[in-house]
Every structure is written in structure tokens, then in C-alpha cells.
mmCIF file of C-alpha atoms in Angstrom:
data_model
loop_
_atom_site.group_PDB
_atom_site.id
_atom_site.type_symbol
_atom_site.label_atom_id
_atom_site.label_comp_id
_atom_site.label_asym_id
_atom_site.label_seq_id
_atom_site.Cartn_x
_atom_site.Cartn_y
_atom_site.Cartn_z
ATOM 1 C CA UNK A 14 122.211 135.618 137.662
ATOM 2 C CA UNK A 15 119.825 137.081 134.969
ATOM 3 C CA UNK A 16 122.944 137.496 132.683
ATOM 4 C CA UNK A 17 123.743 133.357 133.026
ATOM 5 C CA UNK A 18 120.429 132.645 132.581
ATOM 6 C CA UNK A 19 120.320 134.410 129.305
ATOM 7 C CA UNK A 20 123.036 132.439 128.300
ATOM 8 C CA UNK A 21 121.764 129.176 129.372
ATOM 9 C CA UNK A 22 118.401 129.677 126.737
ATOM 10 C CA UNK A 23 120.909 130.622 123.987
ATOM 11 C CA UNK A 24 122.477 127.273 124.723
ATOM 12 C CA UNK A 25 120.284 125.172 125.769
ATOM 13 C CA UNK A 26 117.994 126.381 122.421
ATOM 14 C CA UNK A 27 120.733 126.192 119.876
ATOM 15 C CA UNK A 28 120.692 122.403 120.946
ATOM 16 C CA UNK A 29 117.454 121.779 120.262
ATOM 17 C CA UNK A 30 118.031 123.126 117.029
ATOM 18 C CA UNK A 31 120.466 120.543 116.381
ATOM 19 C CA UNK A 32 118.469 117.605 117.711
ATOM 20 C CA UNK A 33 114.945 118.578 115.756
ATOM 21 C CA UNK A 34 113.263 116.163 114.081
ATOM 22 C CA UNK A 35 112.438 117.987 111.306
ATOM 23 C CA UNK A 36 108.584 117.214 111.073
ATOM 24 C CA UNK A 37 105.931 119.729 113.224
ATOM 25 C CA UNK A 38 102.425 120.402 112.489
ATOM 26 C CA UNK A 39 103.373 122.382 109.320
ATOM 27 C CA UNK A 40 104.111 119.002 107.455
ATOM 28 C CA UNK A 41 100.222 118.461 107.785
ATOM 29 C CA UNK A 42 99.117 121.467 105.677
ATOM 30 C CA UNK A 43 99.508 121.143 101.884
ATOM 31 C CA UNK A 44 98.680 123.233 98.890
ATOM 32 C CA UNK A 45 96.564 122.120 96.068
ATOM 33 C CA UNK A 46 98.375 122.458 92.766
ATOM 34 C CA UNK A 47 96.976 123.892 89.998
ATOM 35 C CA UNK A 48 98.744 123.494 86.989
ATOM 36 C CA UNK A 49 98.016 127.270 85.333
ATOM 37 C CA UNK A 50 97.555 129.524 88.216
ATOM 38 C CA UNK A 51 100.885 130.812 87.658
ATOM 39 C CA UNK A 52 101.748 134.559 87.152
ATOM 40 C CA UNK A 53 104.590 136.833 86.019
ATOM 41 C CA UNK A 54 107.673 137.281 89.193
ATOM 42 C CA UNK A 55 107.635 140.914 88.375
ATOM 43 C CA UNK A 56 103.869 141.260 89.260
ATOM 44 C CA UNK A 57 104.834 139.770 92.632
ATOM 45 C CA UNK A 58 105.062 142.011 95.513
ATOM 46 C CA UNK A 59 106.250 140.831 99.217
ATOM 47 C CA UNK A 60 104.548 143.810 101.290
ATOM 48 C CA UNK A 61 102.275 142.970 103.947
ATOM 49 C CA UNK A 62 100.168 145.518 106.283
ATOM 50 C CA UNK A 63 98.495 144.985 108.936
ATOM 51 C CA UNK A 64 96.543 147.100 111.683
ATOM 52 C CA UNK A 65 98.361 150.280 110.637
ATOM 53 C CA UNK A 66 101.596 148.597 110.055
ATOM 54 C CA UNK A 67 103.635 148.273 106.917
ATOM 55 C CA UNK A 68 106.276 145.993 106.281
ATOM 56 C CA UNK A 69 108.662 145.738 102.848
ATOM 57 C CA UNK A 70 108.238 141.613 103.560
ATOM 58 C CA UNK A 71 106.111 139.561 105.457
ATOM 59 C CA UNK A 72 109.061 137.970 107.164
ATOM 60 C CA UNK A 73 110.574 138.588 111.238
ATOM 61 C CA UNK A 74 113.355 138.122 113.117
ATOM 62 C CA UNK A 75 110.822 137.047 116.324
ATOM 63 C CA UNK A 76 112.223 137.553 119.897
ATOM 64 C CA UNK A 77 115.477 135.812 121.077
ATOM 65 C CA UNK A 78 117.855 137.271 123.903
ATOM 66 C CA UNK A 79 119.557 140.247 125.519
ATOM 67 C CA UNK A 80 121.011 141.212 128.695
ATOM 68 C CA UNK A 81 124.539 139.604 129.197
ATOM 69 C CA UNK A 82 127.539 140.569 127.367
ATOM 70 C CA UNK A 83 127.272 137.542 124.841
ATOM 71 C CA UNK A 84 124.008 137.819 124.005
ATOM 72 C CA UNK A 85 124.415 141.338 123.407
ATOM 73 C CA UNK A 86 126.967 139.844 120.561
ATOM 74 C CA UNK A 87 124.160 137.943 119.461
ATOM 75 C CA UNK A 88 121.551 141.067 119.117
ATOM 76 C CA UNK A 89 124.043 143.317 116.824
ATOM 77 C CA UNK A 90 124.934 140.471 114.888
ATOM 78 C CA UNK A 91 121.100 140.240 114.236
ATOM 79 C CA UNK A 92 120.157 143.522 113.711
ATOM 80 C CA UNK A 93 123.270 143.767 111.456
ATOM 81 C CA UNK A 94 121.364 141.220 108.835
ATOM 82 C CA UNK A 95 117.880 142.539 109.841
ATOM 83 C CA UNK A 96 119.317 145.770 108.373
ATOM 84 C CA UNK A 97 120.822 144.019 105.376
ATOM 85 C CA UNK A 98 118.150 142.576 104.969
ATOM 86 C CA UNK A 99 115.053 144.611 105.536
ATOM 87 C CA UNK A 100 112.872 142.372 107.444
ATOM 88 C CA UNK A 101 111.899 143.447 111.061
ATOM 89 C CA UNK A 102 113.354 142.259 114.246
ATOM 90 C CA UNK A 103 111.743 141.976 117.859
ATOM 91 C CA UNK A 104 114.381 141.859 120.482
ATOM 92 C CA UNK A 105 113.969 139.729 123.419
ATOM 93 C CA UNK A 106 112.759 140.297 127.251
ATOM 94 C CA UNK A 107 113.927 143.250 128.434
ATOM 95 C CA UNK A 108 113.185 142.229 132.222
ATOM 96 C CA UNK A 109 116.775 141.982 132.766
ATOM 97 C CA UNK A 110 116.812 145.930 131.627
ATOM 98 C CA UNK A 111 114.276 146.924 134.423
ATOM 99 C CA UNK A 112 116.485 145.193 137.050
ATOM 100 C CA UNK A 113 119.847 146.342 136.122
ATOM 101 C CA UNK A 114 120.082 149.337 133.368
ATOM 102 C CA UNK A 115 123.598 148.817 133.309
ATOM 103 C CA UNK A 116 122.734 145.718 130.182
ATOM 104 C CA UNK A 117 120.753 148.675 128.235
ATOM 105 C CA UNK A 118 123.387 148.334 125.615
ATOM 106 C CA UNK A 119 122.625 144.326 125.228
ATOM 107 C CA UNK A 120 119.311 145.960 123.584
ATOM 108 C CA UNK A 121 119.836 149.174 122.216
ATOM 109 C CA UNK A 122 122.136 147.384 119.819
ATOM 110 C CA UNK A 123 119.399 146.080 117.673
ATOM 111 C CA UNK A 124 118.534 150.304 116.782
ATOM 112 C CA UNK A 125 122.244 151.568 117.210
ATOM 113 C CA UNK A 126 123.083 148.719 113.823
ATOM 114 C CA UNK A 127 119.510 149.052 112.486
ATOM 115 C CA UNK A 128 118.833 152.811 112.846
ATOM 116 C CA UNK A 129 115.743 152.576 110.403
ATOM 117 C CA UNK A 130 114.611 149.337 110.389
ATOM 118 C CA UNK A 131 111.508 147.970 112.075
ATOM 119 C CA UNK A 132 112.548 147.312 115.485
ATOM 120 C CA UNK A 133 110.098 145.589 118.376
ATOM 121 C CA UNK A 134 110.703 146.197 122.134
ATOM 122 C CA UNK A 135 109.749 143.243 123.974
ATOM 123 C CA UNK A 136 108.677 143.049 127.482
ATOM 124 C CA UNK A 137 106.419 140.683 130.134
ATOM 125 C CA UNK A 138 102.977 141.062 131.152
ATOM 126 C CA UNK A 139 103.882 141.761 134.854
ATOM 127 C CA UNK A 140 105.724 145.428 133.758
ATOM 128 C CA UNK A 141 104.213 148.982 134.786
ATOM 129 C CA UNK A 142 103.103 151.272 132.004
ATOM 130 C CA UNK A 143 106.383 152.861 132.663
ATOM 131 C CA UNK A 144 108.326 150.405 132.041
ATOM 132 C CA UNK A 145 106.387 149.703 129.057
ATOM 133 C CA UNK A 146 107.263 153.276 127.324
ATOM 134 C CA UNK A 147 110.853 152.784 128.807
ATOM 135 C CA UNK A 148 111.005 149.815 126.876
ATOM 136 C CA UNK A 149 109.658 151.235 123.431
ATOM 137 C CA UNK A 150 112.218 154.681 124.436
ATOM 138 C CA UNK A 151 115.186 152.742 124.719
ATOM 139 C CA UNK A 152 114.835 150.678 121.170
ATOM 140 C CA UNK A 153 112.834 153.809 119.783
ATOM 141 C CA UNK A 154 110.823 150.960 118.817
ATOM 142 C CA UNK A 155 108.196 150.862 115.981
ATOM 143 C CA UNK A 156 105.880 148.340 118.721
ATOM 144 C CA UNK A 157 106.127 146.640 121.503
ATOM 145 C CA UNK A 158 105.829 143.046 122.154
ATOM 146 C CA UNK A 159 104.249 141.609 125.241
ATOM 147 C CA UNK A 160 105.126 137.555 125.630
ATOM 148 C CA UNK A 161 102.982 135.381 127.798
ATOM 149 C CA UNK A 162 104.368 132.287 129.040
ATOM 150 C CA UNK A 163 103.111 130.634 131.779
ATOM 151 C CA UNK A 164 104.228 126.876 131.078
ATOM 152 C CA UNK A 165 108.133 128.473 130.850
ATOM 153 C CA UNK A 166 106.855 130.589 133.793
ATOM 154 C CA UNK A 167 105.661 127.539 136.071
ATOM 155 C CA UNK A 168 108.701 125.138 134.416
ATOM 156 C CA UNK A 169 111.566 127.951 134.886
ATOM 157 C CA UNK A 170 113.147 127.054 138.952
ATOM 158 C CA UNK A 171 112.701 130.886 139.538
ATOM 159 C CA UNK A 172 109.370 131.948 137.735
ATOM 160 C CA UNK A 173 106.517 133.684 138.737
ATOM 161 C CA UNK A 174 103.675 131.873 140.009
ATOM 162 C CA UNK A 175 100.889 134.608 139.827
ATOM 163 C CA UNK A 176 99.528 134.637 136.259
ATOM 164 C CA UNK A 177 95.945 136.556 137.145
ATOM 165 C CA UNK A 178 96.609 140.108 137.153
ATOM 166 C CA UNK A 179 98.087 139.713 133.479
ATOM 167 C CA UNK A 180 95.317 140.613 131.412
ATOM 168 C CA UNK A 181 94.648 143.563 133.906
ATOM 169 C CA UNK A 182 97.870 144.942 133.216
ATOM 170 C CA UNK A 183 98.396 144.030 129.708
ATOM 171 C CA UNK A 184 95.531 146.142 129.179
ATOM 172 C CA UNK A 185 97.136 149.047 131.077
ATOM 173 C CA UNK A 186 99.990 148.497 128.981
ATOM 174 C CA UNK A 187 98.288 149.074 125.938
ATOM 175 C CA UNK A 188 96.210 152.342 126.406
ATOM 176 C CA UNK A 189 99.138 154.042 127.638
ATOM 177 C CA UNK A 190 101.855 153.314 124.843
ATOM 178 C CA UNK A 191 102.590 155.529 121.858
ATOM 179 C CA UNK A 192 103.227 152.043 119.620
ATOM 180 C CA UNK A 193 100.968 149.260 118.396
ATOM 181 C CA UNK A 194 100.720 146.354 120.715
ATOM 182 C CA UNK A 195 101.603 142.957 119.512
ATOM 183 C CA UNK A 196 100.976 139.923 122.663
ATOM 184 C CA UNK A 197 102.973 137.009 121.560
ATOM 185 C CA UNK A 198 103.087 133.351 123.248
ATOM 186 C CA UNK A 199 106.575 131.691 123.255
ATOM 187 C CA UNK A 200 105.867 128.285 121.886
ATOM 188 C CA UNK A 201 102.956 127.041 123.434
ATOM 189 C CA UNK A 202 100.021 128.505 121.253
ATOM 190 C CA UNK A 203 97.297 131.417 121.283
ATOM 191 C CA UNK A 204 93.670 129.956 121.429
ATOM 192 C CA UNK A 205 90.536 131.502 119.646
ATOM 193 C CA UNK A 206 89.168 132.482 123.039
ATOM 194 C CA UNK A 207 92.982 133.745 124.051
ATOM 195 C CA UNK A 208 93.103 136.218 120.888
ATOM 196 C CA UNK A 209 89.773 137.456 121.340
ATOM 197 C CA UNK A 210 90.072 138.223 124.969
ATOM 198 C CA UNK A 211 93.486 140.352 123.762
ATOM 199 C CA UNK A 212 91.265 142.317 121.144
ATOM 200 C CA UNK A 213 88.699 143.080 124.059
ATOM 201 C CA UNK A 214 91.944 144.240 125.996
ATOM 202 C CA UNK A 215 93.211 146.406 123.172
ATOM 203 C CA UNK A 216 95.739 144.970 121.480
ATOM 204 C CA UNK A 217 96.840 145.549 117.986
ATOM 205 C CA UNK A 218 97.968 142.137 116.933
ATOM 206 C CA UNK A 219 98.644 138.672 117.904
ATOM 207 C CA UNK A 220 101.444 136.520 117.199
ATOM 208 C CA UNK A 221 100.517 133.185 117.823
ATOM 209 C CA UNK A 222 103.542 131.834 118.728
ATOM 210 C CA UNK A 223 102.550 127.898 118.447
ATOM 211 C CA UNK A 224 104.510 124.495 119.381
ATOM 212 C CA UNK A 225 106.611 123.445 116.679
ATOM 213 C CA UNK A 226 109.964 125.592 117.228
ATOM 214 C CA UNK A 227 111.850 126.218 120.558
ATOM 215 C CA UNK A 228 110.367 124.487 123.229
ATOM 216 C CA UNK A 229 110.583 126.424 126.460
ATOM 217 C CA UNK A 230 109.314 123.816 129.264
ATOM 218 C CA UNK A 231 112.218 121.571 128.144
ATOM 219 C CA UNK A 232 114.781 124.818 128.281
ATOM 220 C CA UNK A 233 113.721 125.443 131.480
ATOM 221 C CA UNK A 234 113.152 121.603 132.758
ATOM 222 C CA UNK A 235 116.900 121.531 131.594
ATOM 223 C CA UNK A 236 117.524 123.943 133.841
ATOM 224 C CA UNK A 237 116.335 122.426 137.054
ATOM 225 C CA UNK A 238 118.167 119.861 139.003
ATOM 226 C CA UNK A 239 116.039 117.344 138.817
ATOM 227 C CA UNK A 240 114.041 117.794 135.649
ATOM 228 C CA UNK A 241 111.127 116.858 137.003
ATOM 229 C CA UNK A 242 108.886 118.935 134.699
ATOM 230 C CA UNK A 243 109.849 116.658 131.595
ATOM 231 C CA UNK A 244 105.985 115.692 131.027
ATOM 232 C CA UNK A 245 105.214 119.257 129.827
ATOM 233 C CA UNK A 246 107.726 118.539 127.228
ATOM 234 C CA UNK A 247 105.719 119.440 123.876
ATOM 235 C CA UNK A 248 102.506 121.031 125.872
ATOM 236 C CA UNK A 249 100.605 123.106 123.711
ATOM 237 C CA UNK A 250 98.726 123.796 120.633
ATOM 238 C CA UNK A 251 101.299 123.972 116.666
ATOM 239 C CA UNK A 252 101.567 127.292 114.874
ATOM 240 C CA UNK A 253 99.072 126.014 112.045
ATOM 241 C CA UNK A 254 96.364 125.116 114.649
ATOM 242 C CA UNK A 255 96.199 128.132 116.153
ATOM 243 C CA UNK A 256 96.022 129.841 112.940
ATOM 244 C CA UNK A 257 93.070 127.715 111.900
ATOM 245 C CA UNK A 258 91.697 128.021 115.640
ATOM 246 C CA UNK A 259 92.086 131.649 115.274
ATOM 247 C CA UNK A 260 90.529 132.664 111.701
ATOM 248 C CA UNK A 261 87.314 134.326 113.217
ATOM 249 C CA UNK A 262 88.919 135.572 116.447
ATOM 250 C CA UNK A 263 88.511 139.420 114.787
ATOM 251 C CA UNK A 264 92.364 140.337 115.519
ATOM 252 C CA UNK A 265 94.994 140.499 112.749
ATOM 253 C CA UNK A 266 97.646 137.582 113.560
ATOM 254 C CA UNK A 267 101.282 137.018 112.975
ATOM 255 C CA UNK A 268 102.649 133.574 112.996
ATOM 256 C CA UNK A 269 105.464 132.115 115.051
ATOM 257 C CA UNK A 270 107.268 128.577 116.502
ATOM 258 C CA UNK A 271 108.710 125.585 114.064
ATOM 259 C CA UNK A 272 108.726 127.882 111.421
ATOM 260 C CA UNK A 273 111.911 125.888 108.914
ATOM 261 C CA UNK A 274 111.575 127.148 105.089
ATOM 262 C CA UNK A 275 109.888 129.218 103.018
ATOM 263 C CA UNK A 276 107.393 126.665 102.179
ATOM 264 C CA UNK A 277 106.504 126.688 105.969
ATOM 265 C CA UNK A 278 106.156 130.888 105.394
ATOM 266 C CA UNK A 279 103.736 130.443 102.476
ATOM 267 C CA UNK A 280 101.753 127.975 104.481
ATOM 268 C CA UNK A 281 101.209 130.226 107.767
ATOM 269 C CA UNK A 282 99.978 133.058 104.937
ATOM 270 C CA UNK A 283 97.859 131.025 103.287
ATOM 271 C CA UNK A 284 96.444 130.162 106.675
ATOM 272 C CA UNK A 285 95.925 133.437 107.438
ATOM 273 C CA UNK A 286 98.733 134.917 109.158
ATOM 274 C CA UNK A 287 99.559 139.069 108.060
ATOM 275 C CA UNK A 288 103.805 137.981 108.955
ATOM 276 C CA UNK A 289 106.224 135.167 109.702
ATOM 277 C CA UNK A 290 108.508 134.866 112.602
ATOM 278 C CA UNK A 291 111.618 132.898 112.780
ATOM 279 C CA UNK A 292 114.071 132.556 115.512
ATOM 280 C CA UNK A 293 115.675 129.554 116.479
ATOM 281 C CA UNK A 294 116.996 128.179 113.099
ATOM 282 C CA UNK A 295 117.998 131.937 112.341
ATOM 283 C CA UNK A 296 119.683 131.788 115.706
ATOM 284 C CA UNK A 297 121.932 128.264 114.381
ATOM 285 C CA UNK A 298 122.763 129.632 111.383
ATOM 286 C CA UNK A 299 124.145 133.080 113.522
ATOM 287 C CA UNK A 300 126.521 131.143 115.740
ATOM 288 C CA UNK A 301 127.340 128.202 113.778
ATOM 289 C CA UNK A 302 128.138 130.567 110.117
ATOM 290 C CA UNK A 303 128.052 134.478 111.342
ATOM 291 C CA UNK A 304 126.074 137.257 110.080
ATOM 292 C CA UNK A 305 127.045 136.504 106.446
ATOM 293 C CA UNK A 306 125.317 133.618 106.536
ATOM 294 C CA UNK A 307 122.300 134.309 108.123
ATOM 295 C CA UNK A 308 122.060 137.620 105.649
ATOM 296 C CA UNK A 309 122.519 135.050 102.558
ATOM 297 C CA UNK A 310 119.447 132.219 104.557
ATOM 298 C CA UNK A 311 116.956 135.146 104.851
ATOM 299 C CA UNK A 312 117.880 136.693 101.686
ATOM 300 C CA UNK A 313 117.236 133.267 100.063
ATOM 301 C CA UNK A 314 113.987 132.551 102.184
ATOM 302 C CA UNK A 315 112.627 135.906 100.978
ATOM 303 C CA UNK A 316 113.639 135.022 97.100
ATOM 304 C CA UNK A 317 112.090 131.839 97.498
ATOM 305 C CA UNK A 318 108.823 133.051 98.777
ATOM 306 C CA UNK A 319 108.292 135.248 95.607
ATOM 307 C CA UNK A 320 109.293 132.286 93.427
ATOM 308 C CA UNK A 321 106.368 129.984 95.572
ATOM 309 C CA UNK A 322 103.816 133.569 95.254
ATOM 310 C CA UNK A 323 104.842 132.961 91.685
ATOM 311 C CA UNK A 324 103.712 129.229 90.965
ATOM 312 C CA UNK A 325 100.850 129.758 93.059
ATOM 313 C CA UNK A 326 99.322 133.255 91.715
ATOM 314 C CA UNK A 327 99.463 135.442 94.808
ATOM 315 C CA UNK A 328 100.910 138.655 93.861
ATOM 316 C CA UNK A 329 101.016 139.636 97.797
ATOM 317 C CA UNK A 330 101.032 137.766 100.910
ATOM 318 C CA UNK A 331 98.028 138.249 101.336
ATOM 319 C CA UNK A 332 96.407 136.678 98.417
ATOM 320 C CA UNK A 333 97.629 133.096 99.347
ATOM 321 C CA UNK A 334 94.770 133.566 101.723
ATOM 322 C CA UNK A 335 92.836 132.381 98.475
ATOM 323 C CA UNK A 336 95.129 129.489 97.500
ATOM 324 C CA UNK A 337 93.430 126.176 98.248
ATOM 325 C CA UNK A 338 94.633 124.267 100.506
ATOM 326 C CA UNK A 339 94.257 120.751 102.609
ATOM 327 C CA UNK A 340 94.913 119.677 105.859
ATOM 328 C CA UNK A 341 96.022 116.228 106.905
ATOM 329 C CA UNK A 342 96.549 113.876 109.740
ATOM 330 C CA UNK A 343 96.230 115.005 113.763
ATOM 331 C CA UNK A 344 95.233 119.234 112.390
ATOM 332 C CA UNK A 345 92.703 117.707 110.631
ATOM 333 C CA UNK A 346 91.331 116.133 113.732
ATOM 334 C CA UNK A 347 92.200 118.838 115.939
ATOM 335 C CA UNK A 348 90.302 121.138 113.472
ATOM 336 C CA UNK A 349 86.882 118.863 113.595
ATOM 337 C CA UNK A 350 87.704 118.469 117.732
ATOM 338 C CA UNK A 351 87.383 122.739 117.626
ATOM 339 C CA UNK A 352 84.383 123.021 115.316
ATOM 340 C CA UNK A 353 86.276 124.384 112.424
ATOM 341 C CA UNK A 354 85.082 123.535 108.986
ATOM 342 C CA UNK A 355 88.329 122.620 106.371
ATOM 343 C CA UNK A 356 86.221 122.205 103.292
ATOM 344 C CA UNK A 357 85.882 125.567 102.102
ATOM 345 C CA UNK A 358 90.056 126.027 102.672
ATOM 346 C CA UNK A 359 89.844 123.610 99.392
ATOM 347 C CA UNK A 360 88.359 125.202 97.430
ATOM 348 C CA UNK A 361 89.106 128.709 97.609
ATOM 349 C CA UNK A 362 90.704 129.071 94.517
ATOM 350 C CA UNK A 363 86.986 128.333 93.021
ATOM 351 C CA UNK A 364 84.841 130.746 94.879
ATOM 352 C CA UNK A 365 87.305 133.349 93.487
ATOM 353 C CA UNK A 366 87.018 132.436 90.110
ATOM 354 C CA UNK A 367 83.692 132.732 90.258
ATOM 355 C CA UNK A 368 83.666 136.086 91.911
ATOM 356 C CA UNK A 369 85.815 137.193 88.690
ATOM 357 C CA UNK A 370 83.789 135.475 86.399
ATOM 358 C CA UNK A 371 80.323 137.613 87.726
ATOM 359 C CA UNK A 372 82.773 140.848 88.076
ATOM 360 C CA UNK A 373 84.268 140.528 84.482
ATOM 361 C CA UNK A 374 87.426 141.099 86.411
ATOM 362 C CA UNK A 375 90.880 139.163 85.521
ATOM 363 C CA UNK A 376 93.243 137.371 88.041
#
């Protein structure tokens, strides 16, 4: 049962892949161009580190699947071009490991074909500590990833209905693991108040995991007989408001959900995000051209996003923090709705050069 419904999100996500749009919430952030802040390629550097982690590139392969025989296909076929790679991978819930050990394999895969790459367990917030560390043992993962998800949860014909004791328990969960602890929403968003209430539970990192990407109320409304829970369709709060919403939260923040190009990368760093994850369009490119191709997309994403650090004079990830930027259309109005003040994202770029101008220091 677990198995086929493993299979069913691979399916039923891959589709929405093919029918997207194209436009999310990304389309509304732009970057101000300045005509000389290039800089040299070879003084560009894609490292990124955050709470006590260090990664070669500021770019994930974010949870996806496990725990049937084909989506076990799917996980070595990703860790195969997370290894060729080098970019970190997260695998997906391991619930279906807890309830029958016998689909282990389905997620040991991602370590067995990437045996020194950065590899994330991922588990839900309703686990024991146990299972927790069982979790990070059978990956011998670098973290583990808790996902929250109570819209797929509530949407999903045989989901939990008791959401209170999560916080309780995530907390559990991260006092007694050996790894970092990195809570991650699956496409609905991580509010302000959400990411500071996981830094006064003791997690490590966010991922923000916004609307924009996989939606998992229609997965799961697709899933029910009657598909009565269509109206949730598109519930939720975009990647690049919940990096806006989240600037002062205190907790370091990766961003996840709609996440298309390396032009979408650069803007969830320059909005404040320590990594990128991508899953769903990585996920088409697996099945529909195999692991070479997704090796030459990510390969390409991660050339491309030196050539944009380039034009726009960040020489890490972290510096296009101080590239100005502007934001447009409903995040703009979402942003004044929250209390957040955009003007000072425009002018970044100026505050700096006056910093270096009082220092003596050079860009």
C-alpha cells in the first residue's frame, strides 16, 4: 500500500511538471543591473556554509521518494548524478522504512552510489528519537531532514489528523541526534513566526520549502475519489515570500519549491537563502532523459550560476545578499501586508560601497 502510494506521487508529480505554467512568485523578484559591477570568473567561488555545514555548491537535490522497488530506481539514479556532480541530496520519507525494513535498500541507495557525498535522511515529525538516529544510521547521513506537511497531511485519504504534538517531538528529535537538524515544509511555505518557533525548538536550519514547485494538496486531492479537496489547490505562501518573511527570523534558511533555472537560484541567494533545492524538474529530466541528462542540467545550472556571480560581482553565494534587488507585483504587496520594508533590498549595492569607501577597502 505504502509502496503504490510512492508511486502514485512520482506520477502524479512528474505530471505537474509537464502541465506548469512556467510563471511562480520568482518571476516577481528582479535584479538591478549595474553596468560595471562585474568581476573576474576565476575569483568566483560556489561554496556556501551554513550553521556548521559546508557545501562545495550552494545547490540540492531536495527530498523526492523511496520505498517501492521503482522508486528505489529513481534514488540510485539520483545519487548516481548527485555524486557526479557534487551537490547534496536529501532522500525522501523514510516512514515507509519504519513500517516495513524490508524497502531499506529503496534508501540506502542514495549512500551505497554516493559513498562521500552529502547525503540527508529524511523523516516526519510524528517519529521517536529512535527512529530518528535509525534514520540518520541507515543513510550514514550528514543531517537529517524533518518535513511538515499538514495541508498534504489533511488532503492525503489516509493522513494523520493530529498535528499538535509535532513541535513537542520535533524538539525531542533534535537534542537527541548526532546530525544537524534541517525542518523543511513540502510546498506550502515556512512563516517568520514558523522558523522562529523551530530555532526556539533547536533546530539547525530551515528550508522553507514555499508554493511555486510540486503542489502536494493537488497530488493527494488526485488521489481521492472524489477530489473534493481541489480548493486547497495552490494554498500557501511562494519560496521568495517566505524568504523575505523570514530575513529576521534568527535561523539560517535554505530555499525550496518552483525553483526552474539558475536565475531562480541566484534570486533565492540574493534573498537570503545559505542553499537551493530542486526536485521536481530534476525529477522530469531523470525519467524522461536518464542520469546523463540530469548530470549534464545540474552541471549546467551550477556553470551558469558562476557566470550570473560573475556579471553581478558576488564572488560567493553569499555576497548576492548585497546585490540590489526589486520586487514586483502580488510579493510586493504581500511584503507591505507583513510589515517588511523592500527599499533598502534596492539599494544594497550602495550602502556597501560606502562601507568600502570609509574602510579604504576594494570590492
Amino acid at each position: 500500500m505504502i509502496g503504490q502510494r510512492k508511486d502514485d506521487h512520482v506520477r502524479l508529480a512528474v505530471d505537474q511538471q509537464r502541465e506548469h505554467s512556467g510563471h511562480n512568485q520568482f518571476d516577481e523578484v528582479s535584479f538591478v543591473h549595474h553596468a560595471l559591477a562585474g568581476i573576474d570568473r576565476p575569483d568566483v567561488s560556489l561554496a556556501t556554509t551554513f550553521a556548521g555545514i559546508s557545501w562545495p555548491v550552494p545547490l540540492y537535490i531536495n527530498a523526492m521518494t523511496g520505498g517501492s522497488e521503482n522508486t528505489g530506481l529513481i534514488n540510485r539514479d539520483l545519487a548516481t548524478a548527485a555524486r557526479e556532480t557534487g551537490v547534496p541530496i536529501a532522500s525522501g520519507s523514510m516512514s515507509a522504512y519504519f513500517k516495513d525494513p524490508s524497502c531499506a535498500g529503496t534508501f540506502s541507495v542514495l549512500r551505497e552510489h554516493n559513498p562521500d557525498g552529502f547525503v540527508i535522511a529524511n523523516i516526519n515529525a510524528t517519529v521517536s528519537a529512535d527512529h530518528a538516529q535509525r534514520a540518520v544510521d541507515l543513510l550514514r547521513a550528514d543531517a537529517l531532514q524533518i518535513h511538515v506537511n499538514t495541508v498534504q497531511e489533511t488532503v492525503m485519504p489516509e493522513g494523520d489528523r493530529s498535528f499538535s504534538a509535532w513541535p513537542g517531538q520535533i524538539e525531542k528529535i533534535a537534542a537527541a541526534v548526532d546530525v544537524p537538524v534541517i525542518v523543511k515544509e513540502v510546498g506550502f511555505g515556512l512563516s517568520r513566526e514558523s522558523v522562529a518557533t523551530l530555532k526556539d525548538l533547536g533546530v539547525s536550519v530551515a528550508d522553507l520549502g514555499g508554493r511555486g514547485g510540486t503542489d502536494f494538496a493537488r497530488i493527494e486531492n488526485g488521489r481521492r475519489r472524489l477530489g473534493d479537496y481541489a480548493y486547497l489547490e495552490g494554498w500557501g505562501q511562494s519560496t521568495a515570500a517566505c524568504l523575505l518573511d523570514a530575513g529576521d527570523a534568527g535561523l539560517p534558511v535554505l530555499a525550496s519549491g518552483g525553483v526552474r533555472n539558475p536565475l531562480d537560484v541566484a534570486r533565492a541567494l540574493a534573498l537570503g537563502a545559505a542553499g537551493v533545492g530542486a526536485s521536481g524538474g530534476f525529477l522530469r529530466t531523470l525519467l524522461d532523459g536518464g542520469v546523463s541528462a540530469l548530470v549534464a542540467q545540474i552541471s549546467t545550472w551550477l556553470d551558469q550560476l558562476a557566470a550570473l556571480q560573475t556579471m553581478l560581482g558576488a564572488r560567493t553565494p553569499a555576497d548576492l545578499t548585497r546585490c540590489d534587488v526589486l520586487l514586483h507585483g502580488d510579493l510586493r504587496t504581500f511584503c507591505a501586508d507583513r510589515g517588511i520594508d523592500t527599499r533598502p533590498l534596492a539599494r544594497r549595492s550602495s550602502s556597501l560601497d560606502a562601507l568600502h569607501e570609509m574602510t579604504g577597502s576594494t570590492r
